[in-house]
Coordinates of C-alpha atoms in Angstrom, one line a residue:
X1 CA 165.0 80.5 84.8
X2 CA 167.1 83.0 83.0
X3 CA 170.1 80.8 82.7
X4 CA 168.1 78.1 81.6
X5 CA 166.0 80.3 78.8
X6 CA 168.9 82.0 77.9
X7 CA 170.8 79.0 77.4
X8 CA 168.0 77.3 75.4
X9 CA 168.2 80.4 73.3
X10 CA 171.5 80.7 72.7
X11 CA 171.8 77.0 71.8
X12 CA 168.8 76.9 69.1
X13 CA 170.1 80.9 68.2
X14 CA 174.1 79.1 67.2
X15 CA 172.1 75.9 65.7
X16 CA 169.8 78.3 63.8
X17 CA 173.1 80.1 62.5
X18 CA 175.5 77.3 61.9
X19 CA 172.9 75.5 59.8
X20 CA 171.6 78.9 57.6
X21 CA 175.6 79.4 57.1
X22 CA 176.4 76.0 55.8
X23 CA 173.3 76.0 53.9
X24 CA 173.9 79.4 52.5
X25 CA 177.5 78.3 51.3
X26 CA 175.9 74.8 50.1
X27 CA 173.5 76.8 48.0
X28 CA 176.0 79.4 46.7
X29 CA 178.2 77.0 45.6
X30 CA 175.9 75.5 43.7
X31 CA 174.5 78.3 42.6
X32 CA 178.2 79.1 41.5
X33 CA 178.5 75.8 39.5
X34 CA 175.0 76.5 37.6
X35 CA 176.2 79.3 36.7
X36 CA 179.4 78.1 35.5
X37 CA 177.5 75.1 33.5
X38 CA 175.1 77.5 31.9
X39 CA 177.8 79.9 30.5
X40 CA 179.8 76.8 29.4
X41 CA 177.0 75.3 27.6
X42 CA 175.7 78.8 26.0
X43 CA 179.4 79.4 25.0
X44 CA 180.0 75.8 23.5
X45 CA 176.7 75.9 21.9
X46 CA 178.2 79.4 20.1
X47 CA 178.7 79.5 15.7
X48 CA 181.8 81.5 16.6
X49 CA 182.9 78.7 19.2
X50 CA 182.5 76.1 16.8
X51 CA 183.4 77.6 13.7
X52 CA 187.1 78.9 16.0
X53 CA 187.4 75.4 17.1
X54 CA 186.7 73.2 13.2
X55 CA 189.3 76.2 12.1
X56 CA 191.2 75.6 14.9
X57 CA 191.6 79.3 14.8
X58 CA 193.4 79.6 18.0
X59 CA 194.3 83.6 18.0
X60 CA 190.3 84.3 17.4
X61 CA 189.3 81.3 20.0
X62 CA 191.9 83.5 22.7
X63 CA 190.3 86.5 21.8
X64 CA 186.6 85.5 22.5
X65 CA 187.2 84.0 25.5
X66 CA 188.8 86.8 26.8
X67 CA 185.9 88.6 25.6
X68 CA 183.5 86.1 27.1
X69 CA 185.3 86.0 30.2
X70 CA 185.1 89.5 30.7
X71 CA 181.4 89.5 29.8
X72 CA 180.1 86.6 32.6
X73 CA 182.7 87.7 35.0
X74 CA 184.1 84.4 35.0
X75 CA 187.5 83.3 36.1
X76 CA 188.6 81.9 33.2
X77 CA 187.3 80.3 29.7
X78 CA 189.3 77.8 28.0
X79 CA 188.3 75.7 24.7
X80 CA 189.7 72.3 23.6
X81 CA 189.9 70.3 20.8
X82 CA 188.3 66.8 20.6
X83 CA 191.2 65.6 22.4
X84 CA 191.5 67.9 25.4
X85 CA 194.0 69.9 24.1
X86 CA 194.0 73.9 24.9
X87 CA 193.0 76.3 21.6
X88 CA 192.0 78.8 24.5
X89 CA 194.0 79.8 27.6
X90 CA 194.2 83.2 29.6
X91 CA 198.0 81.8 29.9
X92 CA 199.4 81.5 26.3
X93 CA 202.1 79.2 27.4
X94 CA 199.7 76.7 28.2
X95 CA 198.2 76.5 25.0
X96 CA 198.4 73.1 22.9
X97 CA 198.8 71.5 26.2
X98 CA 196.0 68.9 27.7
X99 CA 193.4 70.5 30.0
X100 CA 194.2 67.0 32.1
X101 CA 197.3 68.6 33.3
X102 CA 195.5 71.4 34.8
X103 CA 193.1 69.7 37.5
X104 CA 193.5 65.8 36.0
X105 CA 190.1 65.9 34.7
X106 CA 190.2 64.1 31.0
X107 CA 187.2 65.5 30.5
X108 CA 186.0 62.4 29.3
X109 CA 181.8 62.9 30.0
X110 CA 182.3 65.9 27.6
X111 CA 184.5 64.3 24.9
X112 CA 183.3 60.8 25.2
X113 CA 179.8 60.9 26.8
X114 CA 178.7 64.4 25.8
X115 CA 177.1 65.2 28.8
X116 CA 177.7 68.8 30.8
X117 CA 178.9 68.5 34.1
X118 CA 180.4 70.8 37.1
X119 CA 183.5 70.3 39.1
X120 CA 185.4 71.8 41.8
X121 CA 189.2 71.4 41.6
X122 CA 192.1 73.5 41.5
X123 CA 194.2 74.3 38.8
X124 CA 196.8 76.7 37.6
X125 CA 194.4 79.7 38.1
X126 CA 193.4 78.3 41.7
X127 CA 190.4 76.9 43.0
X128 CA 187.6 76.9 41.1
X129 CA 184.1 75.7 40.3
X130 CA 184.2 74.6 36.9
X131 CA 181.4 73.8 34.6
X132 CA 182.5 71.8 31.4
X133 CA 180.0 71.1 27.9
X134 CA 180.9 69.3 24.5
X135 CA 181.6 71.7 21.6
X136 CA 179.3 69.5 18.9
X137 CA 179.2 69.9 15.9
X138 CA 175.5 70.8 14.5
X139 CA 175.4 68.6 10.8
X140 CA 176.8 65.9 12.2
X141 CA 176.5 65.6 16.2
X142 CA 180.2 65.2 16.1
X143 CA 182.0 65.9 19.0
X144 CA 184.4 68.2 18.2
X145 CA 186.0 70.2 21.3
X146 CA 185.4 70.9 24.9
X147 CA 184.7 74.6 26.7
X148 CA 185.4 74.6 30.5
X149 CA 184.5 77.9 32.1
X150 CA 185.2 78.3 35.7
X151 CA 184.4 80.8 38.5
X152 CA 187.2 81.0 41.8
X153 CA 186.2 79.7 45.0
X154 CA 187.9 83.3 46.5
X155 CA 184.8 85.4 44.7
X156 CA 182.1 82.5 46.2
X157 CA 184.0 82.5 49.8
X158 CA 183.9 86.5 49.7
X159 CA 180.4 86.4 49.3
X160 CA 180.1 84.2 51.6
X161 CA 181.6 86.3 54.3
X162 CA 179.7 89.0 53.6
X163 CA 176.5 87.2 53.9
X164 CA 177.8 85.6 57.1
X165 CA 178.5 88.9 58.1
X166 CA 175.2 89.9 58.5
X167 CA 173.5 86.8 59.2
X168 CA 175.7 86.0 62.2
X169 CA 174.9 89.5 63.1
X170 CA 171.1 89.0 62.8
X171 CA 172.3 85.6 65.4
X172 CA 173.7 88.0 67.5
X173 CA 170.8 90.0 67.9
X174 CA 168.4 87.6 68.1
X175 CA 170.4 86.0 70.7
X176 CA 170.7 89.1 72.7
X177 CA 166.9 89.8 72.4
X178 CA 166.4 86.2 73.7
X179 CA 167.9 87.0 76.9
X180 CA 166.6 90.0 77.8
X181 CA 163.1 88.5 76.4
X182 CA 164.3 85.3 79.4
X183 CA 164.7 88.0 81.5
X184 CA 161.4 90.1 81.3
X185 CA 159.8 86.5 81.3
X186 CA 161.4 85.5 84.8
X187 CA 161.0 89.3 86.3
X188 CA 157.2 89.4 85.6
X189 CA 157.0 85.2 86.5
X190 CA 158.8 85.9 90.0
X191 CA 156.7 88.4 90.7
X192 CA 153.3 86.9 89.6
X193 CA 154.6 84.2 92.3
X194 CA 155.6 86.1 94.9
X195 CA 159.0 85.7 94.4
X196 CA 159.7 82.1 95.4
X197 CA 161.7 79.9 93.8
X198 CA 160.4 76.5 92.8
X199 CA 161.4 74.8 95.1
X200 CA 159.7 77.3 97.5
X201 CA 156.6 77.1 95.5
X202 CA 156.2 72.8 95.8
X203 CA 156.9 73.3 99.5
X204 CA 154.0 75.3 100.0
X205 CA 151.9 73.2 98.1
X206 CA 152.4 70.5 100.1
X207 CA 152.1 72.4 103.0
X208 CA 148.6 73.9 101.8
X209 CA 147.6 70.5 101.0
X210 CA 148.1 69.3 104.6
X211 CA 146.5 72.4 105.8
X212 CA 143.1 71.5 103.6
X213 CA 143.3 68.0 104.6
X214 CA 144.1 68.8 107.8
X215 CA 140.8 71.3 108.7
X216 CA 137.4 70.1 109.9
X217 CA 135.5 71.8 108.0
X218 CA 134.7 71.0 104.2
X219 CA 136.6 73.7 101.3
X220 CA 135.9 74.0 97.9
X221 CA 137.6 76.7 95.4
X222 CA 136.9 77.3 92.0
X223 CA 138.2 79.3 89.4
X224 CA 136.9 82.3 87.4
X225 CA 135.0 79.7 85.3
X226 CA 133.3 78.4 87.9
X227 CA 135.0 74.8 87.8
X228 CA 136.6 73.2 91.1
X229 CA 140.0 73.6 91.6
X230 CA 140.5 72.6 95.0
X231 CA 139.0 70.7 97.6
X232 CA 139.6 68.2 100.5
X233 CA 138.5 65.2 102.0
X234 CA 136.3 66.9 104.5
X235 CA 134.6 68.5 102.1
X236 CA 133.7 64.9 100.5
X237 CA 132.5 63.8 103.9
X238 CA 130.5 67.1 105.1
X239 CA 128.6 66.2 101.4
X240 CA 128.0 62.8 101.3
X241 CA 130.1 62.2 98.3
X242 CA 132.1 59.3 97.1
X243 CA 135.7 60.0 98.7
X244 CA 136.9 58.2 95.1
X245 CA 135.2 60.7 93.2
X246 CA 137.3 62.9 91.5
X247 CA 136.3 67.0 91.8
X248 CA 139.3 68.6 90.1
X249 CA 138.1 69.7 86.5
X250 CA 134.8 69.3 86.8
X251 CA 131.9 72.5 87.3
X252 CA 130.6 73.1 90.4
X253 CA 127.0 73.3 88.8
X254 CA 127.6 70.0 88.2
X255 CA 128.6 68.7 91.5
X256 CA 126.4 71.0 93.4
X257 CA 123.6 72.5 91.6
X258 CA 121.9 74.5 94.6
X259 CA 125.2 76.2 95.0
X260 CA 125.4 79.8 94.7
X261 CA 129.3 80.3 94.6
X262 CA 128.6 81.8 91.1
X263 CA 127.1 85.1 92.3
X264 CA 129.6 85.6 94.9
X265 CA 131.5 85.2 91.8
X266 CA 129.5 87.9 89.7
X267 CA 129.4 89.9 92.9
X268 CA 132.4 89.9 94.7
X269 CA 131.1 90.1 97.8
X270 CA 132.0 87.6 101.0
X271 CA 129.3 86.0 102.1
X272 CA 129.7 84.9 106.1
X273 CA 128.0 82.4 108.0
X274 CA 125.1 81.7 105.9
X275 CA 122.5 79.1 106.3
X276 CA 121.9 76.9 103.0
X277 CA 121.2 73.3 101.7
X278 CA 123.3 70.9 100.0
X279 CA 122.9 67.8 98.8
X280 CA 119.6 67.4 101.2
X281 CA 121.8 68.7 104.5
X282 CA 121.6 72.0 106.2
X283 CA 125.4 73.5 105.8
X284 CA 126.5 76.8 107.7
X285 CA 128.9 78.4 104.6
X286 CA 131.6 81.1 104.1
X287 CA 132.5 82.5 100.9
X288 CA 135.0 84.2 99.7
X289 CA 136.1 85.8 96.4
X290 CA 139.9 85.6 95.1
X291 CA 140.9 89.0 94.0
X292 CA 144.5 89.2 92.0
X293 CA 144.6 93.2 91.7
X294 CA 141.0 94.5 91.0
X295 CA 140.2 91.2 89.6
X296 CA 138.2 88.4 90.7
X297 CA 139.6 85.0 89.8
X298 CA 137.9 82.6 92.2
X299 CA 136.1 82.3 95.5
X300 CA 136.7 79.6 98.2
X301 CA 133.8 78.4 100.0
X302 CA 134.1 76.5 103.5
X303 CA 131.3 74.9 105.0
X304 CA 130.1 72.4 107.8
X305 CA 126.7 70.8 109.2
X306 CA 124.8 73.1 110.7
X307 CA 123.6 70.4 113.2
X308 CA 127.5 70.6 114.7
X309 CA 127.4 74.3 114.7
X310 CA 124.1 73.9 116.5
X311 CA 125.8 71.1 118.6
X312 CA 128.5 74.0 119.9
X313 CA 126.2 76.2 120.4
X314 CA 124.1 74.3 122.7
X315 CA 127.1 72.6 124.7
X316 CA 128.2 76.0 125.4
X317 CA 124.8 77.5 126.6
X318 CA 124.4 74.8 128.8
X319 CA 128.0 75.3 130.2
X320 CA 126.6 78.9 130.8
X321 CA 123.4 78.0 132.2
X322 CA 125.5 75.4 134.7
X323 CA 128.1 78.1 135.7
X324 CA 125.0 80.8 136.1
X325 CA 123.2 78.4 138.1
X326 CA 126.1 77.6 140.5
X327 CA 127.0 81.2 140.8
X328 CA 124.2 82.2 141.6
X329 CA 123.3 79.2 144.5
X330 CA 126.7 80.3 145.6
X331 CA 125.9 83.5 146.2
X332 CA 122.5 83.3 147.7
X333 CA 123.2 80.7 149.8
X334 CA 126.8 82.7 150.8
X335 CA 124.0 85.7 152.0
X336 CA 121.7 83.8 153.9
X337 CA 124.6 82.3 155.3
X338 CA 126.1 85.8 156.6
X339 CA 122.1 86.3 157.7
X340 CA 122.0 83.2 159.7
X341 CA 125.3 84.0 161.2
X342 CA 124.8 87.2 162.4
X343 CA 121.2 85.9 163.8
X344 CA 122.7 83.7 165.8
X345 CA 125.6 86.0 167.1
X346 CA 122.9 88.6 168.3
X347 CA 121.0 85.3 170.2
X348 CA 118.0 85.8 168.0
X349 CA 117.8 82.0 168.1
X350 CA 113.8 82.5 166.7
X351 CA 114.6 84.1 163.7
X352 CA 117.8 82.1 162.9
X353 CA 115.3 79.0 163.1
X354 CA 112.3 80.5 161.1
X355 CA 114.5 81.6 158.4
X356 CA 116.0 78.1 157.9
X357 CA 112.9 76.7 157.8
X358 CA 111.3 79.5 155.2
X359 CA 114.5 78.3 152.8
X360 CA 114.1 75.1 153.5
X361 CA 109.8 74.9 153.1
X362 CA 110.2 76.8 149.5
X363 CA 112.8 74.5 148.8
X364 CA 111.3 71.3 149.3
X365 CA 108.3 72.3 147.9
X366 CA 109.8 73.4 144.4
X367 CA 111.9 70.3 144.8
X368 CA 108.4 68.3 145.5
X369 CA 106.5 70.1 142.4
X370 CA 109.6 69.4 140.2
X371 CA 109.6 65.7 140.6
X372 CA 105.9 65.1 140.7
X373 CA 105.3 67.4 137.6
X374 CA 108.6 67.2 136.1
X375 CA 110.3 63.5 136.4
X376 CA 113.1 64.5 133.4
X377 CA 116.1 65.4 135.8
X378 CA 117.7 67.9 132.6
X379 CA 114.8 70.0 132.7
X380 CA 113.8 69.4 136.3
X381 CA 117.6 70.7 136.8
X382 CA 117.2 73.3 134.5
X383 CA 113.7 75.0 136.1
X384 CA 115.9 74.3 139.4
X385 CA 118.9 76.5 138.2
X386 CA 116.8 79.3 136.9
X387 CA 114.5 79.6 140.3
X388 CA 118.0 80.2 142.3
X389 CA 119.3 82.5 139.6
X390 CA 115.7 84.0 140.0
X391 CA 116.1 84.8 143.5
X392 CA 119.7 85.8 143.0
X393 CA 118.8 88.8 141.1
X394 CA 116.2 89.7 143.8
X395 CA 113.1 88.3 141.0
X396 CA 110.9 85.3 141.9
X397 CA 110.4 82.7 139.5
X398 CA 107.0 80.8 140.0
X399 CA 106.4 77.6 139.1
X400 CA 101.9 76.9 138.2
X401 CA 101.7 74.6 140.7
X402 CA 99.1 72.5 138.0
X403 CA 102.1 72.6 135.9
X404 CA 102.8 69.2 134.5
X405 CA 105.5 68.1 131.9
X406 CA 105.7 64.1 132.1
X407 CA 104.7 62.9 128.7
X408 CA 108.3 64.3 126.7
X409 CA 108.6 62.3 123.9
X410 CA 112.1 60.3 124.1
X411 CA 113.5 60.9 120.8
X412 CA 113.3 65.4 121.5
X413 CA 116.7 66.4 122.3
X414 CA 117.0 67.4 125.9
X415 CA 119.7 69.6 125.6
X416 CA 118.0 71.6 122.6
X417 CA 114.6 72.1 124.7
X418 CA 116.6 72.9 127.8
X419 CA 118.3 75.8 125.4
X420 CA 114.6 76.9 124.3
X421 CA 112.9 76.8 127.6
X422 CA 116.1 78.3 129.2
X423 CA 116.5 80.9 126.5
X424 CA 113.1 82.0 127.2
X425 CA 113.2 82.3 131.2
X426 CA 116.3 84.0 130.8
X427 CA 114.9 86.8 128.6
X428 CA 111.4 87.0 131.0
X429 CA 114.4 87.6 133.5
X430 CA 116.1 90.3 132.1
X431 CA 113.0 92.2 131.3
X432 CA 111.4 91.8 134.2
X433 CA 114.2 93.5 136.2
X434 CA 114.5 96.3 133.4
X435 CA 111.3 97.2 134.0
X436 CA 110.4 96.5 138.1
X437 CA 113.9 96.0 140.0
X438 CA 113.7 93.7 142.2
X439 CA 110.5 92.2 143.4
X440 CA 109.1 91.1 141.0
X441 CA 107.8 87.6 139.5
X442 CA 108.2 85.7 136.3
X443 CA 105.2 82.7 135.7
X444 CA 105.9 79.7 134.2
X445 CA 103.2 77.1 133.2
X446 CA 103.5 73.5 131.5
X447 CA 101.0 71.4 130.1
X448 CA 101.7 68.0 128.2
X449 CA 97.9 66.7 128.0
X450 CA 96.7 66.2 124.2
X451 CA 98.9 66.4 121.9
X452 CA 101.4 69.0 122.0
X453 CA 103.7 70.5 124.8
X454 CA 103.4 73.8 125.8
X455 CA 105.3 76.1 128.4
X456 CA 104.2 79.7 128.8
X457 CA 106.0 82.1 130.4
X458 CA 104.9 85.4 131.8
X459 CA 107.2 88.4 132.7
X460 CA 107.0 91.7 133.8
X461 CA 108.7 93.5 131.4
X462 CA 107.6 96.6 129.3
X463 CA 105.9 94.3 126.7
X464 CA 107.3 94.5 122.3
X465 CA 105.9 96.7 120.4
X466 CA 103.7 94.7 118.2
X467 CA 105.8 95.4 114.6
X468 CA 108.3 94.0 116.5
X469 CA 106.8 91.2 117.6
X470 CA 107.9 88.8 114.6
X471 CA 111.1 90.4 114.0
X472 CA 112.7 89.8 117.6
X473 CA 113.1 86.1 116.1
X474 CA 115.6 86.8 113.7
X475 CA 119.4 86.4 114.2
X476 CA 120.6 89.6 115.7
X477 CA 117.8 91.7 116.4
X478 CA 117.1 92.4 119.8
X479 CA 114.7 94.7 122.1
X480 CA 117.4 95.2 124.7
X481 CA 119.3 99.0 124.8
X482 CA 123.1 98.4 124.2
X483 CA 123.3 94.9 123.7
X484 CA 125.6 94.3 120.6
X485 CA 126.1 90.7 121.3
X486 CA 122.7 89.7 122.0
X487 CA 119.4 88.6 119.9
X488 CA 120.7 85.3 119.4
X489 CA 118.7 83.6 122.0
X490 CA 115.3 83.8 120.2
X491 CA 116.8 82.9 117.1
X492 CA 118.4 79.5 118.2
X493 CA 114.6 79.1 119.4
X494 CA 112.7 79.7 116.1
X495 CA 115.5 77.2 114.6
X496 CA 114.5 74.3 117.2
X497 CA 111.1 74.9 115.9
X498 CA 111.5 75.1 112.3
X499 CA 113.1 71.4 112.7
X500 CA 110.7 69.8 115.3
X501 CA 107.7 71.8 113.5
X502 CA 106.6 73.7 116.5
X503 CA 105.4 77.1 117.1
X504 CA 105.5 80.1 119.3
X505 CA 103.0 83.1 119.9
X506 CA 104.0 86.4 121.7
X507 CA 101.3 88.8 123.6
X508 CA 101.4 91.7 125.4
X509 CA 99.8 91.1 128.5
X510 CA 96.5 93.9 129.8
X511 CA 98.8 96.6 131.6
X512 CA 102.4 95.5 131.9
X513 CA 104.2 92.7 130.8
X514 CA 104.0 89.9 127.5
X515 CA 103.6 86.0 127.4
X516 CA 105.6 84.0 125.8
X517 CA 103.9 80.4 124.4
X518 CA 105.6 77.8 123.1
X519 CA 103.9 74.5 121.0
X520 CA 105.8 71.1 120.3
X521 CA 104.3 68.5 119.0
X522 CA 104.8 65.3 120.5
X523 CA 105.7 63.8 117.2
X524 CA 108.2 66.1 115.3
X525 CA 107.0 67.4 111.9
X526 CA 109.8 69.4 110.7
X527 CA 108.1 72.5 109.3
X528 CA 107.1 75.8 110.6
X529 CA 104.0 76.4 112.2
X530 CA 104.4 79.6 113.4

């Protein structure tokens, strides 16, 4: 960049120059021949002139040219008759001679045509510019002699070079400034880019534009105006817009009017994992503000549906709830194992026998209840998995044995009412064995007769306060002591309910304890009831 801006400089700086000097040189020669014109005319035009030259009074002629010459500074001033012949010479010898024999001018526009006129020749007193007018005679317009006063081309090329002089100095300059001017440009440009080179720079733009393309999630930037300056095809997708629709350019406002990218703008504060709608679809965003020094200059937003966030988050409770559920069957079964064992290896054959049959009687009777009451094998499997982890944690989970849960409509997402009823259980759980240790029970009852569904659990916790009641449904809050990564649960549950348009009531129960109940319509209404 400095090469190439000092080289553009240096070649306008030389044109610049070469052009001012030949014009300056133009203009002062002609300047030079006005001026020579003008005094020729003013002298021919003079009563002295003309009087010297009808006398042919050649000794009064030589002294006022002298005189004259002096006066204008002039190189010379000579006077002719009407047949070019010299009256007037700074060299007497050439006088009575023809002027023709000085520069072979005949002077005939003067003589003949009686026009004034400049020319450049070179004579006996060296190069001059020479202006040339008619000596005319006033009573009768007769043309009577010719005055040719010339200036030498040595006093116009002297001022020329000093003119030149300080104009090619003033190129100089200017050139010099120009590239230390290219320089300061490229310093501060390299460093506003990071020092890459441009090459660099197009290298990472093509990179960055795989990158966009390239993520899963939908990004939109825009600039300190609020008008998109970046975006990619996910982005178009994740929206619902017209992949052919151009973004670039245009305002965000006018793309996405809910958007609040603006006041992130205003405020300069990231905004993480926030729950909005666009275009009609529920969208889990980021946002971020560009900062170049203390400056904000944009903010880049990423975004994706919330239903595949929700999607995640439900694959990978379920994952936990599977892994739970088969830890914990591993490990009770691994103890009554040992029990049975050791039963058998002290030849108390009785005991061994009765407690196979007591696993096996509660066994097949929750195994009975669950597919008379509960024919869906995902939550049949899912009440299954909590009773073992249940037991595993030295709790009792019971099951109303009036319970009944047959009549799930088809199109409720399994794995999302697993999560609730799970979510739930798991939390009765917990604060049942906070509160009693082990021994004690957790109730669950279903209903599905009229039309809503409803489970209600029962634990045998220390019960929520009631101002908290409300509040434990929020994303983050939690009623547990020293669990950071917890209140989550109850959140993901509200959300299931705000879509399907069910509700849920908390109670503390008469002594210890609170009950949990949960309402879902048969026919999902998609608002909040609660």
């Amino acid at each position: 960049m400095i090469l190439t801006l000092g080289f553009v400089s240096a070649v306008q700086t030389i044109l610049i120059g070469v052009f001012a000097g030949y014009y300056l040189s133009d203009s002062l020669f002609d300047e030079i021949g006005q001026r020579a014109l003008m005094v020729s005319k003013t002298v021919a035009a003079a009563p002295s002139v003309i009087e010297g030259v009808r006398q042919r009074d050649i000794e009064g002629l030589n002294r006022l040219a002298s005189r004259l010459t002096r006066t204008n500074e002039a190189l010379f001033i000579v006077i002719g008759d009407h047949q070019g012949m010299r009256l007037a010479h700074p060299s007497a010898d050439r006088i009575g001679h023809s002027m023709a024999d000085d520069d072979g001018d005949q002077g005939r526009r003067a003589l003949v045509e009686g026009k004034a006129y400049v020319a450049r020749a070179a004579g006996s007193l060296g190069e001059s510019m020479r202006g040339k007018a008619p000596v005319i005679e006033p009573e009768t317009g007769e043309i009577i002699g010719i005055v040719s006063v010339g200036y030498g081309v040595d006093q116009v090329d002297a001022t020329i070079k000093r003119y030149s002089f300080v104009l090619y100095t003033v190129v100089g300059l200017t050139l010099l400034v120009s590239i230390l001017i290219a320089m300061v440009i490229a310093s501060r440009f390299k460093r506003a880019i990071f020092g890459l080179e441009p090459e660099e720079i197009a290298r990472l733009f093509q990179e960055r534009d795989a990158t966009l393309q390239s993520v899963r999630e939908g990004i939109i930037a825009v600039n300190r105006d609020g008008v998109i300056t970046t975006f990619n095809r996910t982005a178009l997708e994740t929206l619902g817009i017209d992949p052919d629709t151009p973004l670039s350019g245009r305002p965000i406002l006018d793309v996405l009017p809910e958007s609040d990218l603006l006041s992130v703008l205003e405020s300069g504060t990231p905004d993480f994992d926030r729950e909005v709608w666009l275009r009609n679809r529920q969208m889990i965003v980021n946002r971020l503000p560009v900062r170049q020094g203390a400056e904000i200059t944009g903010v880049v937003a990423s975004f994706r549906l919330k239903d595949e966030v929700d999607q995640v988050s439900r694959q990978l409770t379920r994952i936990q709830q599977y892994a739970d559920t088969l830890r914990s069957q591993t490990h009770e079964y691994s103890n009554k194992l040992h029990t049975i064992a050791g039963l058998i290896q002290i030849e108390a054959y009785d005991d061994a026998l009765n407690l196979i049959g007591s696993e096996v009687s509660d066994h097949q009777a929750l195994i009975h209840l669950l597919l008379e009451a509960v024919p869906d094998p995902v939550i049949a499997g899912c009440l299954m998995g909590k009773y073992n982890r249940a037991r595993e944690m030295g709790l009792g989970l019971q099951i109303d044995a009036e319970s009944r849960m047959v009549d799930i409509p088809a199109d409720m997402p399994r794995d999302q009412l697993v999560s609730v009823l799970g979510n739930l259980i798991d939390n009765a759980l917990e604060a049942t064995r906070h509160q009693t240790g082990e021994g004690g029970r957790v109730q669950l009852s279903m209903t599905d007769l009229g039309h809503e569904l409803i489970f209600e659990v029962e634990d045998q916790g220390p019960g929520i306060p009631e101002d908290s009641q409300q509040k434990i449904f929020e994303k983050g809050v939690t009623t547990k002591q020293g669990a950071e990564e917890h209140g989550y649960g109850l959140h993901l549950v509200r959300q299931f309910l705000n879509r399907w348009g069910g509700s849920i009531t908390v109670e503390n129960l008469p002594g210890v304890g609170s009950r949990f109940t949960l309402y879902l319509p048969k026919t999902s209404q998609g608002s909040d009831r609660h």
